[in-house]
Short mmCIF file of C-alpha atoms and ligand atoms in Angstrom, two decimals:
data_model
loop_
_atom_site.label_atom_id
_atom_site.label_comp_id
_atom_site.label_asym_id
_atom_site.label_seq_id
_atom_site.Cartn_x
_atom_site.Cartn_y
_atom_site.Cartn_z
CA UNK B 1 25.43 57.95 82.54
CA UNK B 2 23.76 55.99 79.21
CA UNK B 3 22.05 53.03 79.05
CA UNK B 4 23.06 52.04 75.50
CA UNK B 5 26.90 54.18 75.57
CA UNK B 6 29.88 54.15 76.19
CA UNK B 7 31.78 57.94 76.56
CA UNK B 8 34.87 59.36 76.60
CA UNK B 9 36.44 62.04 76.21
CA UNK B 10 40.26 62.08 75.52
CA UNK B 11 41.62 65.64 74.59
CA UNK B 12 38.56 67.15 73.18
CA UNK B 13 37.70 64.27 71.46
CA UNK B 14 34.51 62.86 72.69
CA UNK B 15 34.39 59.28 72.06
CA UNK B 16 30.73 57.48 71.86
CA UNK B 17 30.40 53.66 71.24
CA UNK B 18 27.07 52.41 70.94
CA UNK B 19 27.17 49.72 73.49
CA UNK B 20 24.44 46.60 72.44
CA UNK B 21 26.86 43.96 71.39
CA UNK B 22 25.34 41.16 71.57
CA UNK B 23 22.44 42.15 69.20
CA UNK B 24 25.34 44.11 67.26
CA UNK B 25 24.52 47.25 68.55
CA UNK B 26 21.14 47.54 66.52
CA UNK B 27 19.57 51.17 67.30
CA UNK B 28 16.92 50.60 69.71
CA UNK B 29 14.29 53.79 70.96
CA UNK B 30 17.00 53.73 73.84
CA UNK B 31 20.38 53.84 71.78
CA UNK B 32 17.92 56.93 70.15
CA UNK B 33 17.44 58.51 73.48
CA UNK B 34 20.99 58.25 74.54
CA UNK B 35 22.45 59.72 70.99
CA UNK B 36 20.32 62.50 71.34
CA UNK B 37 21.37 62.96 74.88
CA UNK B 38 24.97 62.44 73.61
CA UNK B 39 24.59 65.18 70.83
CA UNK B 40 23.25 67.33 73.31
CA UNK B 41 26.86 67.55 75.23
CA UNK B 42 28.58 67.57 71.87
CA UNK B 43 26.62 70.90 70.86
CA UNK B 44 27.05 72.53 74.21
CA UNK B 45 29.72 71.27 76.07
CA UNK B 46 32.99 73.81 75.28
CA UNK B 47 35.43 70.61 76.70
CA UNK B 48 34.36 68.75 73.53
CA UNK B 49 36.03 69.66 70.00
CA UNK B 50 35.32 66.99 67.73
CA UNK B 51 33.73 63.35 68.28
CA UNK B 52 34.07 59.55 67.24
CA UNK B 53 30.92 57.43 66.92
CA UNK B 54 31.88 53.47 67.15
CA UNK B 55 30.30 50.41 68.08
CA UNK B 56 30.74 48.24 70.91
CA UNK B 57 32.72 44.74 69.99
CA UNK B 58 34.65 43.46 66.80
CA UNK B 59 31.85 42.18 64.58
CA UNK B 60 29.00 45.51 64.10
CA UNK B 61 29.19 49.09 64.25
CA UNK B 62 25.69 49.44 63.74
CA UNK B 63 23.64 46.25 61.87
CA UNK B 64 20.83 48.54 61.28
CA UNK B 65 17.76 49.28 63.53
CA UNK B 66 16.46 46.95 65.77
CA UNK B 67 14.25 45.05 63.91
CA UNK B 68 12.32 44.00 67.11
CA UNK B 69 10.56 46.69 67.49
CA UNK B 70 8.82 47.33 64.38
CA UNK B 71 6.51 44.82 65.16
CA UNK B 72 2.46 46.08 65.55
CA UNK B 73 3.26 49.52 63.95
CA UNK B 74 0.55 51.06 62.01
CA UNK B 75 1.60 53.48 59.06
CA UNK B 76 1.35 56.95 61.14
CA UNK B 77 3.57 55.47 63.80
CA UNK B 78 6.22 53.85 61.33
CA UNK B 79 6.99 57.64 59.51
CA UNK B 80 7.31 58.99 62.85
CA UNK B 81 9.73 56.39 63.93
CA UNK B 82 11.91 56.96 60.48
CA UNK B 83 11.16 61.41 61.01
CA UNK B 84 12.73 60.96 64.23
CA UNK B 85 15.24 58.82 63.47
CA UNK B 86 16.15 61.46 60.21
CA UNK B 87 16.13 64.15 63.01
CA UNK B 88 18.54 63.06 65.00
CA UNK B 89 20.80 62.26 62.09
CA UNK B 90 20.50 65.52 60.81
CA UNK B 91 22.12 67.16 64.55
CA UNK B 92 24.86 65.20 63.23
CA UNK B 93 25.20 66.18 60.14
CA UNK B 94 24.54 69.85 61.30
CA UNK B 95 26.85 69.92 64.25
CA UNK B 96 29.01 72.94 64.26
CA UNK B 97 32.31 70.12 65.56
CA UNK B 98 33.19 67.86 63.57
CA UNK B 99 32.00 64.13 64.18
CA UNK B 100 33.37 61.12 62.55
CA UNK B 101 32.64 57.61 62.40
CA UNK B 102 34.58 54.78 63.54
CA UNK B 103 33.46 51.90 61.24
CA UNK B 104 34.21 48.39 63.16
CA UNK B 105 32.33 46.18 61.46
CA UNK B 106 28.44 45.57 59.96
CA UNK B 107 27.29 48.93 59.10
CA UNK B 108 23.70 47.91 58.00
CA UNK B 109 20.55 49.87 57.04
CA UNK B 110 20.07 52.07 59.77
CA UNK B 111 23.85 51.83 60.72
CA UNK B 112 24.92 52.90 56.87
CA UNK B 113 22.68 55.91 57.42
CA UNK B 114 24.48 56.65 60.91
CA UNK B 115 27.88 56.39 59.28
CA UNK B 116 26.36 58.57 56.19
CA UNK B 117 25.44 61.12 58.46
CA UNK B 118 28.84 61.73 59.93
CA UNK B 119 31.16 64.49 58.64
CA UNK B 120 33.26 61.36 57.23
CA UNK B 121 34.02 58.08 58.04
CA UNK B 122 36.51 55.81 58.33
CA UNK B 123 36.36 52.19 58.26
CA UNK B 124 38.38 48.31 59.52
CA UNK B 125 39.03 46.21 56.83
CA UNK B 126 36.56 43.71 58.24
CA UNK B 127 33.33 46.41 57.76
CA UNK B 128 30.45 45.63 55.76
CA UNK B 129 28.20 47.89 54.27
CA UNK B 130 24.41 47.66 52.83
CA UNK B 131 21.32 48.41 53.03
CA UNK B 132 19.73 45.55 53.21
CA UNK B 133 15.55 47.08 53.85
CA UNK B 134 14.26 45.20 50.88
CA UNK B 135 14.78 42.08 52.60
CA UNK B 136 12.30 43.36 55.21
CA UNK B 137 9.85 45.09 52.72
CA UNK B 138 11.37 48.12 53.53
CA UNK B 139 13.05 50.71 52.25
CA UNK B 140 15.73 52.97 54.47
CA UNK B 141 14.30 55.77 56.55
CA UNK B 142 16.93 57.64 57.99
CA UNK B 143 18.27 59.31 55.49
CA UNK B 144 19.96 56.45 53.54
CA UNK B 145 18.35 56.83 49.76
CA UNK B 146 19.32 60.60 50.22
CA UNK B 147 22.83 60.03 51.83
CA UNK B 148 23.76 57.02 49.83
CA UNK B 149 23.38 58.97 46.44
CA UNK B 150 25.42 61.98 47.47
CA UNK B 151 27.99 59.65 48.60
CA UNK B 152 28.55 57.40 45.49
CA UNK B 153 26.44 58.26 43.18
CA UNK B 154 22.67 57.17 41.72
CA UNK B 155 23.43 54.50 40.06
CA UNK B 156 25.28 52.53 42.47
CA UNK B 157 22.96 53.43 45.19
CA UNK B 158 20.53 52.25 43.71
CA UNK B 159 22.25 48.69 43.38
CA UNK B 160 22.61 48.63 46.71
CA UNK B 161 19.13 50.10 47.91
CA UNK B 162 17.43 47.60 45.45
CA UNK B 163 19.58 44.06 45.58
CA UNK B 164 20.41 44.29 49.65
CA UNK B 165 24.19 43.70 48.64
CA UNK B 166 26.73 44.34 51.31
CA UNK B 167 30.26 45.53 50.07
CA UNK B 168 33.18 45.10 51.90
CA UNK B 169 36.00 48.03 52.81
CA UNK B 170 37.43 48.15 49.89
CA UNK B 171 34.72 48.32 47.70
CA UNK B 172 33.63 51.50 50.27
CA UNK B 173 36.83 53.21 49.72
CA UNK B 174 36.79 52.57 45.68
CA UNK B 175 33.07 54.11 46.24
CA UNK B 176 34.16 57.15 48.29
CA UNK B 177 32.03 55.81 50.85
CA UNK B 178 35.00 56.09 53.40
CA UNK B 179 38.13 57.86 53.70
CA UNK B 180 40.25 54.97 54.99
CA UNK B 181 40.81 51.59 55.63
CA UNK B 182 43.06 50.53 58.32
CA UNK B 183 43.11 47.74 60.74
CA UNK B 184 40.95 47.25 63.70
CA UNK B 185 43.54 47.97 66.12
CA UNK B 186 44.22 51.03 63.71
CA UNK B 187 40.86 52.32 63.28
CA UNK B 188 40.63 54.72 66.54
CA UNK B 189 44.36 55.93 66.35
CA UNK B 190 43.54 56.95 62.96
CA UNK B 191 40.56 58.80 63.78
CA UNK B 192 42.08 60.49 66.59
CA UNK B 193 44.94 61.24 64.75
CA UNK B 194 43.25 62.98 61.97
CA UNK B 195 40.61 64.81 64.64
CA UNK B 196 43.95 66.33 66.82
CA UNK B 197 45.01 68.01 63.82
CA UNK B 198 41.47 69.19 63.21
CA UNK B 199 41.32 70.54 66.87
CA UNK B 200 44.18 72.70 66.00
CA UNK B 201 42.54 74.67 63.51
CA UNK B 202 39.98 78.06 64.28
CA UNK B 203 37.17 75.85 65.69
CA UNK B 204 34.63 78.80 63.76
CA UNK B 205 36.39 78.15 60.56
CA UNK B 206 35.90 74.40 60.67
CA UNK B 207 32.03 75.04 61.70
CA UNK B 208 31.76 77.25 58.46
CA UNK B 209 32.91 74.29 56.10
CA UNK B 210 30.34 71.95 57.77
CA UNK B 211 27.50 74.41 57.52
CA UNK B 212 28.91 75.36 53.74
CA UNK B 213 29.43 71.75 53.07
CA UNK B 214 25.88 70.65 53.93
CA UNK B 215 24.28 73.61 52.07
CA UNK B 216 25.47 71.58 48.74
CA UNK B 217 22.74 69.30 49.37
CA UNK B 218 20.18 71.68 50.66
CA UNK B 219 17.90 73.17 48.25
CA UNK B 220 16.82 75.57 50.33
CA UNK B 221 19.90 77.29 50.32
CA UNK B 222 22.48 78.37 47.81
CA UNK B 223 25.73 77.37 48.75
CA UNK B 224 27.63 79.95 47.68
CA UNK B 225 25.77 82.64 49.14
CA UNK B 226 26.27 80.45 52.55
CA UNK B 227 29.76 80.43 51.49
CA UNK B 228 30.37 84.19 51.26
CA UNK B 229 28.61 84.54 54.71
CA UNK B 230 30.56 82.21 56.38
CA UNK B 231 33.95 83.47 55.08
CA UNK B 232 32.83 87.09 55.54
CA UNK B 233 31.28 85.87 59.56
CA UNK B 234 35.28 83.86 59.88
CA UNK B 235 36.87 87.52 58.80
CA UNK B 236 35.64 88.99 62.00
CA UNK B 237 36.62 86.59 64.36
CA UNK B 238 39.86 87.17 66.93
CA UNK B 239 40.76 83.66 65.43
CA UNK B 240 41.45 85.26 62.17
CA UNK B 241 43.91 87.73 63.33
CA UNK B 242 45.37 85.37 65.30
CA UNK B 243 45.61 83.04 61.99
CA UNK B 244 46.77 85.66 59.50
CA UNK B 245 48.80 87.18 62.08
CA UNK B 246 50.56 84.00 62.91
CA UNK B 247 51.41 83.27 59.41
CA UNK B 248 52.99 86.87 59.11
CA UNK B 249 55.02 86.19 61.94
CA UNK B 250 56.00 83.02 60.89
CA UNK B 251 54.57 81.40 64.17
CA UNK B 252 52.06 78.76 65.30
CA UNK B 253 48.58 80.04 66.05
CA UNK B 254 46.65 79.53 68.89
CA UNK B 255 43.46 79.36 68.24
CA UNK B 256 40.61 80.24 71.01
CA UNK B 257 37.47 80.03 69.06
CA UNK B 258 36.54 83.44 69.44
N1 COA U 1 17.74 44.40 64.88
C1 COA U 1 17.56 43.62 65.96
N2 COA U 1 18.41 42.62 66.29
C2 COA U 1 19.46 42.40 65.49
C3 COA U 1 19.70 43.16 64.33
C4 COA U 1 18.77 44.20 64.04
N3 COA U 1 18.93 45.02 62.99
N4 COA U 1 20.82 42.71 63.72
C5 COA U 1 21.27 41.68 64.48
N5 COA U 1 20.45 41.50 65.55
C6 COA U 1 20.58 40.51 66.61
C7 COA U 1 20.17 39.12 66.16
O1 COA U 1 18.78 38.97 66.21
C8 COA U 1 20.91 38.26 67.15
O2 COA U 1 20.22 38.30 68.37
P1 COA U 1 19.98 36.91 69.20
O3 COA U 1 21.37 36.41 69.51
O4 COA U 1 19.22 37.37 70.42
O5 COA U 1 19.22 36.01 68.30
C9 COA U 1 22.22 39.02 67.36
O6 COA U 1 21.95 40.37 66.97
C10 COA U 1 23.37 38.50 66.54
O7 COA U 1 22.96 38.49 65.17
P2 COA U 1 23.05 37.20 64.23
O8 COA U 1 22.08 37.39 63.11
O9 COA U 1 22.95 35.96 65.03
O10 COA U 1 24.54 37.35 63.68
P3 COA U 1 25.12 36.77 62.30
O11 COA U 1 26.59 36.92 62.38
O12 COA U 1 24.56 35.43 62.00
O13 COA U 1 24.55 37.78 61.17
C11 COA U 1 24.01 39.95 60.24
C12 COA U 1 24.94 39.13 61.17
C13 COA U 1 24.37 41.42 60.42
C14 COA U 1 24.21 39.54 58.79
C15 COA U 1 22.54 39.69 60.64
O14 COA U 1 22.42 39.89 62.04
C16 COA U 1 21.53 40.58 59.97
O15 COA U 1 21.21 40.37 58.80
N6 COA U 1 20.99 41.57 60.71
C17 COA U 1 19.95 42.44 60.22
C18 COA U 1 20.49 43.46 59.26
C19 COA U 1 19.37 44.32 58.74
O16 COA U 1 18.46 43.87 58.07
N7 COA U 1 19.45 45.63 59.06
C20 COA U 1 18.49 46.59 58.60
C21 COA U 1 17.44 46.79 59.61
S1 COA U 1 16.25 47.99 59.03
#
């Protein structure tokens, strides 16, 4: 079905590994074309809850994007390379399911800014993060100098942005970078563990914290304004009778996301 993916999808989870091992799953136009295609069924398909972006093998999530083709590029055609690229980082950020990533390994320039873009992340003790542009001549362009600062603040993003460092896991989850650490072998459990209990909850509700979330960092909105619409669009759902009603009858809710 994808050139550059692997799917699944396991009880509403819909699992996506970028599938390029061998040059560590670097994003190539194609791996673009497929994620796209990929968010596509995410937004629209009504099987899929939540999602789990990983890369192929046990060395790279993502080591950035593929370096090979940035050869013969003049100016104009590099920003539209790093305005698509932002684009189709953004769907992520702005789908209405949740979508996590699996971190299995190098999670370099472009590959940071994939994982950044997620709702959270979680990461094997083995990963590596960085953004390692400089070395190039380059700075990131999907979103990382943005992303990065939200995430752990200005002044250690701009270590990283400006001295190519990689830190390890542990660093990450010191940084807030990631939510977890676990082994290899536990890093997709974990995930799917944490997304189950997710797909429990009013599916509407869950949409309104991403869209409030993201409005932090959006200066064209004010958060709290996007706040009191979401909780005031959540009070007219079915799934908020069933909620409150469930809790007054000291029951489990079913949810339909309606
Ligand atoms: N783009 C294109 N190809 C890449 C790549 C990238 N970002 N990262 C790795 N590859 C390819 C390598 O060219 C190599 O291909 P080959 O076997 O055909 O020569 C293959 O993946 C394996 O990488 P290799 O460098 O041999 O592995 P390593 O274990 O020695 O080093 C890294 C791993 C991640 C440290 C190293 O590959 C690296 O620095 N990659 C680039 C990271 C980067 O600068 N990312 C930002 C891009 S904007």
């Amino acid at each position: 079905m994808y050139t550059t993916l692997l799917t699944s999808l396991e009880e509403g989870i819909y699992i996506i590994t970028i599938n390029r091992p061998d040059k560590l799953n670097a994003l190539n136009k194609q791996v673009f074309q497929d994620l796209n295609r990929a968010l596509t069924e995410i937004y629209t398909n009504t099987e899929i809850k939540s999602a789990i972006i990983t890369g192929a093998g046990p060395k790279a999530f993502v080591a950035g994007a593929d370096i090979s083709e940035f050869s013969g590029l003049s100016t104009d055609e590099s920003k539209a390379l790093a305005k698509a690229g932002q684009d189709t980082f953004f769907r992520i950020e702005q789908a209405h399911k949740p979508i996590i990533a699996c971190v299995n390994g190098f999670a370099l320039g472009g590959g940071c800014e994939l994982a950044m873009s997620c709702h959270f992340r979680i990461a094997s003790d083995n990963a590596k993060f960085g953004q390692p542009e400089v070395n190039l001549g380059l700075i990131p362009g999907y979103g990382g100098t943005q992303r990065l600062v939200h995430l752990i603040g200005k002044g250690r993003a701009l270590e990283l942005l400006m001295s190519a460092n990689m830190i390890d896991a542990p660093t990450a989850l010191q940084y807030g970078l990631v939510n977890y650490v676990v082994t290899q072998e536990e890093l997709l459990p974990k995930a799917k563990y944490l997304l189950d209990m997710i797909n429990t909850k009013a599916p509407i509700a869950v949409s309104k914290c991403i869209e409030s979330v993201n409005a932090v960092f959006d200066e064209t909105k004010n958060g709290y304004e996007v706040e009191v619409n979401g909780f005031g669009y959540c009070f007219g759902t079915t799934d908020r009778l069933e909620g409150t009603s469930a809790f007054l009858e000291k029951r489990k809710a079913h949810f339909t996301g309606n």
